[in-house]
XYZ file of C-alpha atoms in Angstrom:
649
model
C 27.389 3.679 31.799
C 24.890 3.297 34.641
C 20.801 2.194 33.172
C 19.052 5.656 33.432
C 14.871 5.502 34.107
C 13.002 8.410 33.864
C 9.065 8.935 34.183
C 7.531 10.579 31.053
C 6.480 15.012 32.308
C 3.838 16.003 31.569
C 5.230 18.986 29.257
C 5.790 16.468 26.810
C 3.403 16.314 23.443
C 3.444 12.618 23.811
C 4.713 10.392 25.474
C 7.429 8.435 22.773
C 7.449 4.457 22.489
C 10.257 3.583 24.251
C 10.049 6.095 27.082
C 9.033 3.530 30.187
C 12.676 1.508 28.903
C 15.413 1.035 31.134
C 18.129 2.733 28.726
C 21.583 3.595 29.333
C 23.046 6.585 30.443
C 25.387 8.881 27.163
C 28.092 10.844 27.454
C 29.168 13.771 25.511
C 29.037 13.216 21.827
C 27.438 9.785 22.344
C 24.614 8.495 21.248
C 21.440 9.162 22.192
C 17.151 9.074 21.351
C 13.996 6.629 21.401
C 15.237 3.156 22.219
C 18.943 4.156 22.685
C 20.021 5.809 25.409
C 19.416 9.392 27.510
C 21.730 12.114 27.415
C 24.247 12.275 30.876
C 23.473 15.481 33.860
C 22.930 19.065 31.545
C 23.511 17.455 27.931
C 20.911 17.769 25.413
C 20.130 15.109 22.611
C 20.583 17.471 19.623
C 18.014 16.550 16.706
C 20.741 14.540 15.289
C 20.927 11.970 17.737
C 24.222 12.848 19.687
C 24.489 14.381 23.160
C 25.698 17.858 23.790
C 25.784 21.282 25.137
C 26.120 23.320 22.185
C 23.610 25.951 21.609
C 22.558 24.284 18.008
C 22.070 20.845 19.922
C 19.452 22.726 22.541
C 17.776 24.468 20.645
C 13.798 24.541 19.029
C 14.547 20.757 17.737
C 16.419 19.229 20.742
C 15.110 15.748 22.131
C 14.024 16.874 25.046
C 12.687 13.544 26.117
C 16.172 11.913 26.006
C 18.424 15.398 26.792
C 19.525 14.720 30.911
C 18.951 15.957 34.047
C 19.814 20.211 34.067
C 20.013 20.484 29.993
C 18.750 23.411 28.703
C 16.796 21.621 26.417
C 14.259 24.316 24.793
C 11.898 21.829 23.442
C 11.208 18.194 21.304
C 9.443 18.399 19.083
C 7.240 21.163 17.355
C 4.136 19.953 18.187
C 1.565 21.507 19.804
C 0.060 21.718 23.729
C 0.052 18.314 25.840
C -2.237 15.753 24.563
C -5.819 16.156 26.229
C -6.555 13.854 29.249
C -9.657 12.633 27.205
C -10.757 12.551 23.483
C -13.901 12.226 21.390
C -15.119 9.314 20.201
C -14.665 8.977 16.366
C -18.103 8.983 14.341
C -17.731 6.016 11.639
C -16.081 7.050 9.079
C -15.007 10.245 10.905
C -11.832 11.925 11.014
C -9.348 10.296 13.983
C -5.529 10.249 15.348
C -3.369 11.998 18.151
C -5.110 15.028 19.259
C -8.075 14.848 17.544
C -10.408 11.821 18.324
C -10.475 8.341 19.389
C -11.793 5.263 17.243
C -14.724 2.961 19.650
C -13.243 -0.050 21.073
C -12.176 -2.605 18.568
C -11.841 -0.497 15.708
C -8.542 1.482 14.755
C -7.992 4.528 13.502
C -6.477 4.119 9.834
C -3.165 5.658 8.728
C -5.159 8.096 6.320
C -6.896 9.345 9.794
C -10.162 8.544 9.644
C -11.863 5.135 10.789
C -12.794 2.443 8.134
C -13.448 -1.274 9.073
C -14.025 -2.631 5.948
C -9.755 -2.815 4.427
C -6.479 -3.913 5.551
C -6.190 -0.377 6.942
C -8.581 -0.892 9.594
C -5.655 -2.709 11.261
C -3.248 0.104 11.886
C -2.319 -0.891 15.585
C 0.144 -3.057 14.413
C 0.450 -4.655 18.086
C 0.747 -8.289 18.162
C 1.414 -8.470 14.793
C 5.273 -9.572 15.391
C 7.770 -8.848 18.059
C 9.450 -5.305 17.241
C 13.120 -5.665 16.614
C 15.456 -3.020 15.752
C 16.703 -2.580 12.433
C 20.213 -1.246 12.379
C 22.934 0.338 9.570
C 25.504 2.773 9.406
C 25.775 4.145 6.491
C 29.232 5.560 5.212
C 28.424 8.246 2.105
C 31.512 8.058 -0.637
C 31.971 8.790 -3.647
C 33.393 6.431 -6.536
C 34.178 6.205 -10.085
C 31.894 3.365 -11.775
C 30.912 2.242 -15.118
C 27.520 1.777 -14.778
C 26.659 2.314 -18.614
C 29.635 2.331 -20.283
C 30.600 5.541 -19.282
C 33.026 5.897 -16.239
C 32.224 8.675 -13.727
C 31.648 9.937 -10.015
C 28.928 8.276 -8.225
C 27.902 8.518 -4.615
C 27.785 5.076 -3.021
C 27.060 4.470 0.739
C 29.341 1.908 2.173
C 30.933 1.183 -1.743
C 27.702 -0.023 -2.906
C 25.248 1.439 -5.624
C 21.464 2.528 -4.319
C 21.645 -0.146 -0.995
C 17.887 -1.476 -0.391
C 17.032 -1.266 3.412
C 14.542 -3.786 4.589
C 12.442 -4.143 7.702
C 8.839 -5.729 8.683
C 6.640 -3.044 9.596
C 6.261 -2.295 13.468
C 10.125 -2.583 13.242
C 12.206 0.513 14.654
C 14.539 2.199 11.790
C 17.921 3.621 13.320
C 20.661 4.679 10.233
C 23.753 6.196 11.371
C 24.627 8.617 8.417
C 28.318 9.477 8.060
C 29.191 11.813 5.628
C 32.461 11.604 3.723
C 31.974 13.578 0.908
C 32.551 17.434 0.732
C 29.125 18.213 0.058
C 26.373 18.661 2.756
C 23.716 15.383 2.365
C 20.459 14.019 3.867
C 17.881 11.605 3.485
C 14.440 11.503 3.182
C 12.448 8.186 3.804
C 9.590 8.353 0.218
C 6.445 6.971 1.767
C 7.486 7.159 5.454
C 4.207 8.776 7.570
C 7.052 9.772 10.513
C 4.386 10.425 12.716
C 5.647 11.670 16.030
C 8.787 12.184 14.030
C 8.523 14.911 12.089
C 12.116 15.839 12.577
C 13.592 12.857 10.944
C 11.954 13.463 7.316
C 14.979 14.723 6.210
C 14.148 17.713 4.014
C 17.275 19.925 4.690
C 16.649 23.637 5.711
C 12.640 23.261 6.542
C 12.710 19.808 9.078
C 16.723 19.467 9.474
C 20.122 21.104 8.806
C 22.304 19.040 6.533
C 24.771 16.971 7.860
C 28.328 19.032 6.832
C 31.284 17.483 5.344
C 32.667 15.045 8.397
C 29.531 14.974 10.528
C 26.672 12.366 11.549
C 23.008 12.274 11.859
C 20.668 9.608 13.697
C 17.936 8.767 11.199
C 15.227 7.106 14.251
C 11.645 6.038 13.450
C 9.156 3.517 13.041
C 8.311 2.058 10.182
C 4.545 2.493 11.000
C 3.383 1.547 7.156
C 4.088 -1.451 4.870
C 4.119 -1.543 1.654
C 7.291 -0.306 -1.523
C 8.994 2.755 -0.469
C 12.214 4.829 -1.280
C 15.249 6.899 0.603
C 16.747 9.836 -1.313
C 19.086 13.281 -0.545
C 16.374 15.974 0.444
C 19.896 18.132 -0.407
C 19.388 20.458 -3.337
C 19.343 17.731 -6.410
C 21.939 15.189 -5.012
C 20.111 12.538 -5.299
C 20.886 12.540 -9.321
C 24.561 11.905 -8.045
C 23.084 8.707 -6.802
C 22.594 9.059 -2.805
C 19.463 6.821 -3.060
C 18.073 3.042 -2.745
C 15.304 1.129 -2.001
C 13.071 0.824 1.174
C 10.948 -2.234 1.948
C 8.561 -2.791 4.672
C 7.029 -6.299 4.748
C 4.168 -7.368 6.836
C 4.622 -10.794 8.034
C 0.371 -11.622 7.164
C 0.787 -11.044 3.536
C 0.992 -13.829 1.575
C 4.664 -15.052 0.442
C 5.330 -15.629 -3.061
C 7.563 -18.770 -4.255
C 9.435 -16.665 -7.052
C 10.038 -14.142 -4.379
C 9.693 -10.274 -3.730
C 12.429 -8.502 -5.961
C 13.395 -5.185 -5.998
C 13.263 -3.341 -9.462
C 14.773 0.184 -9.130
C 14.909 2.415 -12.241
C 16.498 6.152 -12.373
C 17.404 8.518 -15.311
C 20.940 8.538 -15.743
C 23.155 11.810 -16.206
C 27.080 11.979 -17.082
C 27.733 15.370 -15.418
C 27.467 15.770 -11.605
C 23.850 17.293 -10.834
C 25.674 20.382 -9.119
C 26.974 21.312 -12.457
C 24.139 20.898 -14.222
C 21.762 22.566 -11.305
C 24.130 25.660 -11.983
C 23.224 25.420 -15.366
C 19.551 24.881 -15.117
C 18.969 27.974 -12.459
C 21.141 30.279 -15.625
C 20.318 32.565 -17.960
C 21.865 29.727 -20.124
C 19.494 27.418 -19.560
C 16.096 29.638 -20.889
C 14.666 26.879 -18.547
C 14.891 24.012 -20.408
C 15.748 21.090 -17.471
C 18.823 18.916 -18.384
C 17.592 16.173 -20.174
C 19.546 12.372 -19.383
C 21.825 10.260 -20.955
C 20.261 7.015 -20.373
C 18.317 4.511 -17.959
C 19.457 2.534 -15.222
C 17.720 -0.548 -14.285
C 19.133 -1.718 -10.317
C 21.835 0.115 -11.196
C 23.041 -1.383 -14.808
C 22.548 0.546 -17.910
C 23.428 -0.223 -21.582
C 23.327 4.052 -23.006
C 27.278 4.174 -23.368
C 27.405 1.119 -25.145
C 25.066 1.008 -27.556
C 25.361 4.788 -28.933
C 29.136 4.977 -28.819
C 30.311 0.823 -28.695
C 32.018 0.944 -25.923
C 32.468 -1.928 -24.017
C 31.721 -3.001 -20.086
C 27.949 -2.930 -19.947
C 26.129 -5.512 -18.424
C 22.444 -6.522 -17.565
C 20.178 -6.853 -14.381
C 19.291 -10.166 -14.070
C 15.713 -10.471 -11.778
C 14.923 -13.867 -10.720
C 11.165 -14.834 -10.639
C 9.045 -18.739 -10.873
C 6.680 -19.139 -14.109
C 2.833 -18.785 -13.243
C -0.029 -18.415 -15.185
C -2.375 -14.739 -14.240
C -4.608 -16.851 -11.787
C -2.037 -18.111 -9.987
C 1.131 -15.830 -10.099
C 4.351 -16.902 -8.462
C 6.561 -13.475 -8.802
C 6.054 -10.135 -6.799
C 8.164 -7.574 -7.915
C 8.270 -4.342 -5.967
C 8.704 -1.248 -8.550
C 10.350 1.726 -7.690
C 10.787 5.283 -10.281
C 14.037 6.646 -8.674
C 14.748 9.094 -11.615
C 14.785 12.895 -11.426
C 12.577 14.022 -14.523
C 12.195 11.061 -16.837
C 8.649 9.052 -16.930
C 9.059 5.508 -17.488
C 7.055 2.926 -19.742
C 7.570 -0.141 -18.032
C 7.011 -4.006 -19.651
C 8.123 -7.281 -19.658
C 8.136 -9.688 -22.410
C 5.440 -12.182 -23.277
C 4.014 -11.092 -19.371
C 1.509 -9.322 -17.496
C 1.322 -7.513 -14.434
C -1.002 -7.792 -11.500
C -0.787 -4.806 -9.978
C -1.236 -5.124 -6.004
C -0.611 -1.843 -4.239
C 0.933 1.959 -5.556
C 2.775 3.848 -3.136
C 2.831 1.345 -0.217
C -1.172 1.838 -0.165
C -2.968 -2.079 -1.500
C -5.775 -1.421 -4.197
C -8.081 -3.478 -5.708
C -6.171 -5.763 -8.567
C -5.853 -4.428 -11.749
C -4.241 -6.437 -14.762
C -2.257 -4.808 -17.107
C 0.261 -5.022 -19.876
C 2.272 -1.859 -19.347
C 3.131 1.175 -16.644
C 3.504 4.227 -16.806
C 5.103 5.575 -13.599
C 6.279 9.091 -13.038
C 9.339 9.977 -10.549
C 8.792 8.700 -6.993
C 5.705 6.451 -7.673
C 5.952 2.915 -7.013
C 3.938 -0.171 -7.253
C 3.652 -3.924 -6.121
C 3.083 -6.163 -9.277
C 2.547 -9.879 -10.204
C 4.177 -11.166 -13.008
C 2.008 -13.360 -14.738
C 1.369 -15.370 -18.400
C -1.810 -15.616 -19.871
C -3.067 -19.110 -20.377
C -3.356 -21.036 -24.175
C 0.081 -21.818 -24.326
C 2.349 -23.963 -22.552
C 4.125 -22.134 -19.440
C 7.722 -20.800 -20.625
C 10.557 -21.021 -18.512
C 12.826 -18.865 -21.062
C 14.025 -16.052 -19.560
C 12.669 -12.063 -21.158
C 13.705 -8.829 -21.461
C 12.195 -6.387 -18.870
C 12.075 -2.755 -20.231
C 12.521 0.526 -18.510
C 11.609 3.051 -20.938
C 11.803 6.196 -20.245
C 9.148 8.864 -22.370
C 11.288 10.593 -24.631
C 8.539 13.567 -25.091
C 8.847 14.699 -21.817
C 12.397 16.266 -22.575
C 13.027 19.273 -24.713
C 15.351 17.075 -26.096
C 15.424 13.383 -26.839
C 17.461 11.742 -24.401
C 21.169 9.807 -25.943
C 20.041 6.334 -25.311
C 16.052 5.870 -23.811
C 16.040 2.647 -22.793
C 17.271 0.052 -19.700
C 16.794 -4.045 -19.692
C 17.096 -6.163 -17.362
C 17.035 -10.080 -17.951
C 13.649 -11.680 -15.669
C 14.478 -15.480 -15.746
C 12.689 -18.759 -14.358
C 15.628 -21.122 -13.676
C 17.593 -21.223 -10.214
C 20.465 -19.973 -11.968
C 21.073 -16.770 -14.437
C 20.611 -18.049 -17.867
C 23.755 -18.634 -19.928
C 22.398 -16.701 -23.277
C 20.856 -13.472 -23.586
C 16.876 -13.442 -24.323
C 15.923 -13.160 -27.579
C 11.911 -12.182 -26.607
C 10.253 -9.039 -28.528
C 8.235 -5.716 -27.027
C 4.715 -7.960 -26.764
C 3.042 -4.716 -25.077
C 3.142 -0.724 -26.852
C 3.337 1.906 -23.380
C -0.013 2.311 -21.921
C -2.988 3.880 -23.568
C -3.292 6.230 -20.157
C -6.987 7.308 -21.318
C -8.577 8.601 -18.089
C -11.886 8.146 -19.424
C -11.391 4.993 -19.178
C -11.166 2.107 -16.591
C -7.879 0.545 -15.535
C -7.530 -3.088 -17.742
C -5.280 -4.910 -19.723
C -4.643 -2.529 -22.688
C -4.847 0.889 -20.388
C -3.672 1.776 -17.574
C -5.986 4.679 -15.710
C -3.738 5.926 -12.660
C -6.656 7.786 -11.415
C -9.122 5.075 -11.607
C -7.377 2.156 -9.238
C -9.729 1.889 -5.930
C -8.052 1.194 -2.914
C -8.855 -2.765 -1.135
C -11.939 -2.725 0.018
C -13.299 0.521 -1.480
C -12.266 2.645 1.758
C -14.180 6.079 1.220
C -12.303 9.682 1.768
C -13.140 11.904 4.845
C -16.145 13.245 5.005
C -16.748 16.773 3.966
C -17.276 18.627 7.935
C -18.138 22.028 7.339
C -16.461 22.554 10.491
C -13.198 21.239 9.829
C -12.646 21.291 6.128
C -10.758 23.851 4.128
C -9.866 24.622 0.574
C -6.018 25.382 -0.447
C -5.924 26.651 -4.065
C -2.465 26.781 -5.882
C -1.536 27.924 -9.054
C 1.383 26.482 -10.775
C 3.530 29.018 -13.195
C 6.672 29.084 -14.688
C 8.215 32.672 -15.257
C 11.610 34.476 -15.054
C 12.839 36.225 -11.900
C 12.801 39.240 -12.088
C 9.840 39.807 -14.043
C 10.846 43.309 -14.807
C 12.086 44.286 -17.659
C 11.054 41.311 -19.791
C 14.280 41.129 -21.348
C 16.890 41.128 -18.579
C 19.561 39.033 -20.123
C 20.378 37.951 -16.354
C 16.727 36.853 -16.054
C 16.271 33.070 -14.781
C 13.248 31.148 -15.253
C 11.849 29.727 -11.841
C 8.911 27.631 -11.177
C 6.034 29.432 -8.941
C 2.837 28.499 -6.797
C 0.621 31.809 -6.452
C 3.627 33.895 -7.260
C 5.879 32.333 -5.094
C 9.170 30.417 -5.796
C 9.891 28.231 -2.782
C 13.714 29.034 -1.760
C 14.874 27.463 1.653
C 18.517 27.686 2.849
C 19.804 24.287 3.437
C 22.722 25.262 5.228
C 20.947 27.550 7.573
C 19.149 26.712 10.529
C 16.276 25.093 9.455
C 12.465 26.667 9.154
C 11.658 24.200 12.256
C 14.249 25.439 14.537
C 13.373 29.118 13.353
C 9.951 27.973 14.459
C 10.394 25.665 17.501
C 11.371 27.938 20.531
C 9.932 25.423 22.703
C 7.851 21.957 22.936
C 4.549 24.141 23.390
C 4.282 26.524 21.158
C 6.338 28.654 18.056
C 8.221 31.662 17.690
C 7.803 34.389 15.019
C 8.914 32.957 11.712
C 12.452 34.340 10.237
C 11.718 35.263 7.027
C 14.505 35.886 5.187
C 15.263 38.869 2.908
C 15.615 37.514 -0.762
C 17.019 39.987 -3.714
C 14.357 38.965 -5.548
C 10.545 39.444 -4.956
C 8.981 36.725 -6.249
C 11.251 34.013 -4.398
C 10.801 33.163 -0.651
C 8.664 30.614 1.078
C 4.687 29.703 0.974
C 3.418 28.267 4.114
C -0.372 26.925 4.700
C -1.215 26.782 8.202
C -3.727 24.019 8.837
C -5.563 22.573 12.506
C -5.244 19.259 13.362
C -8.268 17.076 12.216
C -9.096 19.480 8.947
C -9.773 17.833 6.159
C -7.761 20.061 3.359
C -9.109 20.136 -0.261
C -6.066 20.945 -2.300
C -7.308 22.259 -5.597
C -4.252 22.594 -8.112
C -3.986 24.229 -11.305
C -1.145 23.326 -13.185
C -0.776 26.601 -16.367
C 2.729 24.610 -17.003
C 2.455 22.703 -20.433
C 4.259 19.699 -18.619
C 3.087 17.534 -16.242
C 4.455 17.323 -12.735
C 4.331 14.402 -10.130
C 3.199 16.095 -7.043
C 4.852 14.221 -3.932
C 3.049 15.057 -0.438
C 5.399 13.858 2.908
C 3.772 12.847 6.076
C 0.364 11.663 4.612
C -1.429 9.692 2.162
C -4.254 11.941 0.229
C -7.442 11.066 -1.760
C -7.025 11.636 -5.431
C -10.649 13.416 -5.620
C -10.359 14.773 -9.272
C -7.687 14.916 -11.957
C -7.901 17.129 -15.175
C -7.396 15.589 -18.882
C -4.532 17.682 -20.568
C -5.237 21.081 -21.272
C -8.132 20.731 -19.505
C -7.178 24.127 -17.942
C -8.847 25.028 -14.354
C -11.265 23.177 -12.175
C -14.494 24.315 -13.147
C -17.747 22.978 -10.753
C -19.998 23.378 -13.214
C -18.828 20.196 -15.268
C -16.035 18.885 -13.086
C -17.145 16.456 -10.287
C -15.520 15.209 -6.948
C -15.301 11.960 -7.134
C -13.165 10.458 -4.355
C -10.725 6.870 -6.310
C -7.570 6.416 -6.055
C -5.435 6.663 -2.116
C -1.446 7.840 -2.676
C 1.521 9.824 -1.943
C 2.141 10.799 -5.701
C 0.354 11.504 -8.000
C 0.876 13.594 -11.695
C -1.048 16.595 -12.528
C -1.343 16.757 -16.285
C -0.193 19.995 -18.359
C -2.462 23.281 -18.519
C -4.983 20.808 -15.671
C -6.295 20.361 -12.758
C -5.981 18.237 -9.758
C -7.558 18.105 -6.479
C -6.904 15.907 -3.417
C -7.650 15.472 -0.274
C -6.153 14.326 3.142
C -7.163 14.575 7.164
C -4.249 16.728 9.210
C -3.520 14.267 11.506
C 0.063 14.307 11.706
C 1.719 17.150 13.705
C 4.551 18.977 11.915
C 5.905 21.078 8.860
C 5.290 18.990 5.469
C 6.775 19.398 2.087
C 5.109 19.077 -1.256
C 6.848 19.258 -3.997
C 7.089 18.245 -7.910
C 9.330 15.195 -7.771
C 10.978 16.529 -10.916
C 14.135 17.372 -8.998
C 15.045 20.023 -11.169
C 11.954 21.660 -10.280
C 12.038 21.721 -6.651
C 15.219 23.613 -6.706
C 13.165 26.139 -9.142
C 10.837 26.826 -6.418
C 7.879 23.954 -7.498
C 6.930 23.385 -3.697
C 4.922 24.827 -0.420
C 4.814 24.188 3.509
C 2.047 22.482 5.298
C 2.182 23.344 9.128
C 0.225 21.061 10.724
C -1.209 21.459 14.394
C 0.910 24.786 15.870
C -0.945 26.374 18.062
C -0.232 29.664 16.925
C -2.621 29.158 13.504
């Protein structure tokens, strides 16, 4: 194909990274977007990433940018007007970022969108830091029978392989060709991933994509704009339980290397039914909305549940490799990943501590510890370390994954995943034969993070980076009630009555295989159509959408009336943990609860019959889920729509 150059119009939002590139020309069906090529004369490059002239690939969502000469493109992206020719100047510490306000020269606005100079976050620019390169994969989604505790059964692999880690350095461009070869519709969402500029590829289907159907593709094309321990997962109902999930790692090049390396440790609840069956069972009558509760633990994808409760043979351990180091000078990084549906997990090693770095890709202050607790979709960056007064031990120890039994209404079969962390260059020959040195963490939120408790809500981000400030002008407050009930409410004892989870009264229900709430709102790249709402049997089920300006700063107050506890996942943005109820705390109340800005994440667990409030700067254009990251729950309705920067709010 002829090189194709085009100069960037002016109807654009933006004008995308590799835009000024030489790229060649696609045909129909070919591929096409940022980086890799434009569409040929009257194609469109669908939101997928393949050139065409069918209605669905023109549409609201269409790359317009990279659609050719005479498409009928309708628009990119659903962002608002054209950039303006000239921007404030940030105020320190002020709010910052596309659209809003520029930093003063030398200074960089910081991926939480507003300026700080004093953390590593001060250096979002990323330019110079290493030469982009592309990262490539295609990704081939299967399924096949494995024993992965003892018990053989259907698993979802992606090219043959269990929960594949992807790996890049951060600047790098991300393009994943996803094949689906399955007879369910899939997706993936990138845990952690800002997307900004790229709202389209977050991968939630029926609100930012459709799902890819039995046979088709998707281009998954971003930068990885944000180092640090993330995750990729289905966004497709609860598929991800089935095991269409893995490990995402974004390294910056400036961080100091590690001579036991930078290992992966990915832990998931473990079921032996396929999740659509028990989904089916869950959203029942059946059910009296009690979620499924798991077999076992998987730790990197080896369990031991089978085994131990019924003797059967064929389990196995994960073996982590790591280099001995005393706590002030630690020679093991280990990158920590929850990738379980409900469970909590306790998580220990041996005769060890843990340093811990960074929690959802964002670097804190360093905290030592003897246990984690970490709830579904949290991660952290850890140390492993011995304390000094005896010799250093090269014998290798059990690492636990435990997950907390009491947050089932059930106890699950078998609670409990190890994994063998050794210090030789080889696997050890014989099993360890170490003891539990550490009981789960004390999680006292009166108290500070340390050795024998580990405070979530206490861990200050490096360099003690301080929230937005509170603008009159821009800030709002967004307050949401969490609620459990049956739909319909009336009459109380409707044997067909299903218990669904609400905020204020409404249980989130989007149609995956539908078009999607972005191309229902995306008529073209300046502006929105009338929202579709559609027409659901019951009353009390539909969608809840907050409408929010760019450069707000949104106070989210939650109250959770839910006994249980629910890790509340936010996509696009980091937010500012400003104040987190003890259980049964019940509401916020201002006359003895204070804002008091600590801890910077992406997830984060509100505690049962509490309170949370956080807070984040809109500076990412787009429609944003958050969600529980109990996976059972989101399909209940546990979730609500951010729509950031439409110029129809």
């Amino acid at each position: 194909m002829t090189p194709v150059t085009r100069t960037w119009y002016p109807g654009q939002p933006f004008k995308p990274s590799g835009f000024c590139k030489s790229l060649p020309s696609a045909g129909p069906g070919g591929e096409c977007g940022d980086s890799i090529a434009i569409c040929g004369k009257g194609l469109c490059c669908g939101q997928n990433g393949f050139c065409s002239k069918e209605p669905a690939s023109c549409g609201g969502t269409c790359q317009c940018a990279w659609s050719g000469p005479g498409s009928p493109c309708k628009g990119s992206y659903p962002f608002p007007a054209p950039r303006p020719l000239s921007l404030p100047v940030a105020a320190k510490g002020g709010v910052c970022g596309t659209y809003i306000a520029v930093c003063p020269a030398g200074q960089c606005c910081s991926q939480f969108g507003f300026w700080v100079d004093s953390s590593p976050y001060s250096k979002t620019c990323y330019k110079g830091a290493h030469k982009q390169k592309t990262v490539r994969a295609t990704w081939v989604v299967t399924w096949k029978d494995l024993n992965l505790d003892g018990f053989t059964k259907p698993v979802i692999v992606v090219n043959g392989k269990t929960f594949p880690t992807l790996e890049a350095q951060v600047g790098d461009r991300i393009i994943v060709k996803l094949v689906n070869k399955i007879e369910d519709p899939i997706s993936v969402h990138w845990h952690g991933m800002l997307q900004m500029k790229t709202n389209i590829m977050d991968g939630v289907t029926g609100l930012t994509q459709r799902p890819l159907m039995p046979g088709e593709s998707y281009l998954y094309n971003f930068i990885a704009d944000n180092s640090g321990t993330y995750w990729w997962h289905s966004h497709f109902k609860t598929q991800y339980v089935d095991g269409l999930f893995g490990a995402l790692v974004v390294k910056d090049p400036t961080h100091k290397q590690y001579p036991g390396g930078d290992a992966v440790v990915l832990f998931n609840d473990y079921y032996h039914n396929k999740s659509s069956e028990l989904l089916d069972y869950y959203l029942s009558p059946a059910s009296d909305g009690d979620e499924p509760t798991p077999y076992t633990a998987l730790l990197n994808g080896v369990g031991q549940g089978y085994c131990e409760v019924t003797g059967a043979k064929g389990c196995g351990y994960a073996y982590i490799k790591g280099v001995a180091g005393y706590c002030d000078d630690p020679k093991t990084k280990l990158r920590l990943i929850n990738a379980g549906s409900f469970a909590v997990f306790n998580i220990s090693i041996d005769n060890h501590r843990m340093i811990v770095m960074a929690e959802d890709g964002v670097e804190i202050e360093p905290v030592e510890v003897g246990s984690l607790s970490i709830n579904n979709g949290q991660r952290y960056t850890v140390l492993v370390c011995q304390s000094k007064g005896k010799p250093l031990s090269t014998e290798p120890v059990w690492f636990r994954a435990v997950m907390k039994d009491d947050t089932f209404t059930s106890p699950s079969n078998w609670n409990t995943s190890l994994g063998v962390l050794y210090f030789t260059d080889t696997p050890p020959a014989k099993l360890p034969t170490t003891s539990a040195t550490f009981l789960p963490p004390t999680l006292d939120p009166t108290l500070p993070p340390g050795p024998d408790n580990f405070n979530p809500y206490q861990l200050q981000v490096y360099g003690n980076v301080e929230p937005p400030p509170p603008n009159p002008a821009k800030r709002r407050r967004a307050n949401f009630v969490i609620d459990f009930y049956n739909e319909p409410t009336s009459p109380a004892d409707d044997p067909n009555a299903v218990q669904y989870a609400h905020v204020n009264k409404i249980a989130l229900q989007l149609v995956p295989e539908t078009p999607s709430l972005m191309e229902r709102y995306s008529n073209n790249p300046m502006g929105l159509g009338p929202p579709s709402q559609p027409k659901w049997p019951q009353g009390g089920l539909g969608w809840h959408i907050w409408d929010i300006n760019l450069g707000d700063v949104l106070d989210i107050y939650i109250h959770n009336k839910d006994d249980g506890e629910h890790p509340i996942h936010l996509h696009g943005h980091w937010f500012t943990v400003m104040h987190a109820g003890l259980p049964d705390a019940g509401p916020f109340d201002p006359a003895k609860d204070q804002l008091d800005a600590t801890v910077i994440r992406d997830t984060i667990t509100v505690n049962g019959n509490s309170s949370l409030v956080l807070r984040y700067v809109a500076n990412n254009p787009g429609i944003w889920f958050m969600h529980c990251h109990i996976d059972w729950h989101v399909a209940a309705g546990l979730g609500m729509i951010f729509r950031e920067g439409f110029p129809t709010n």
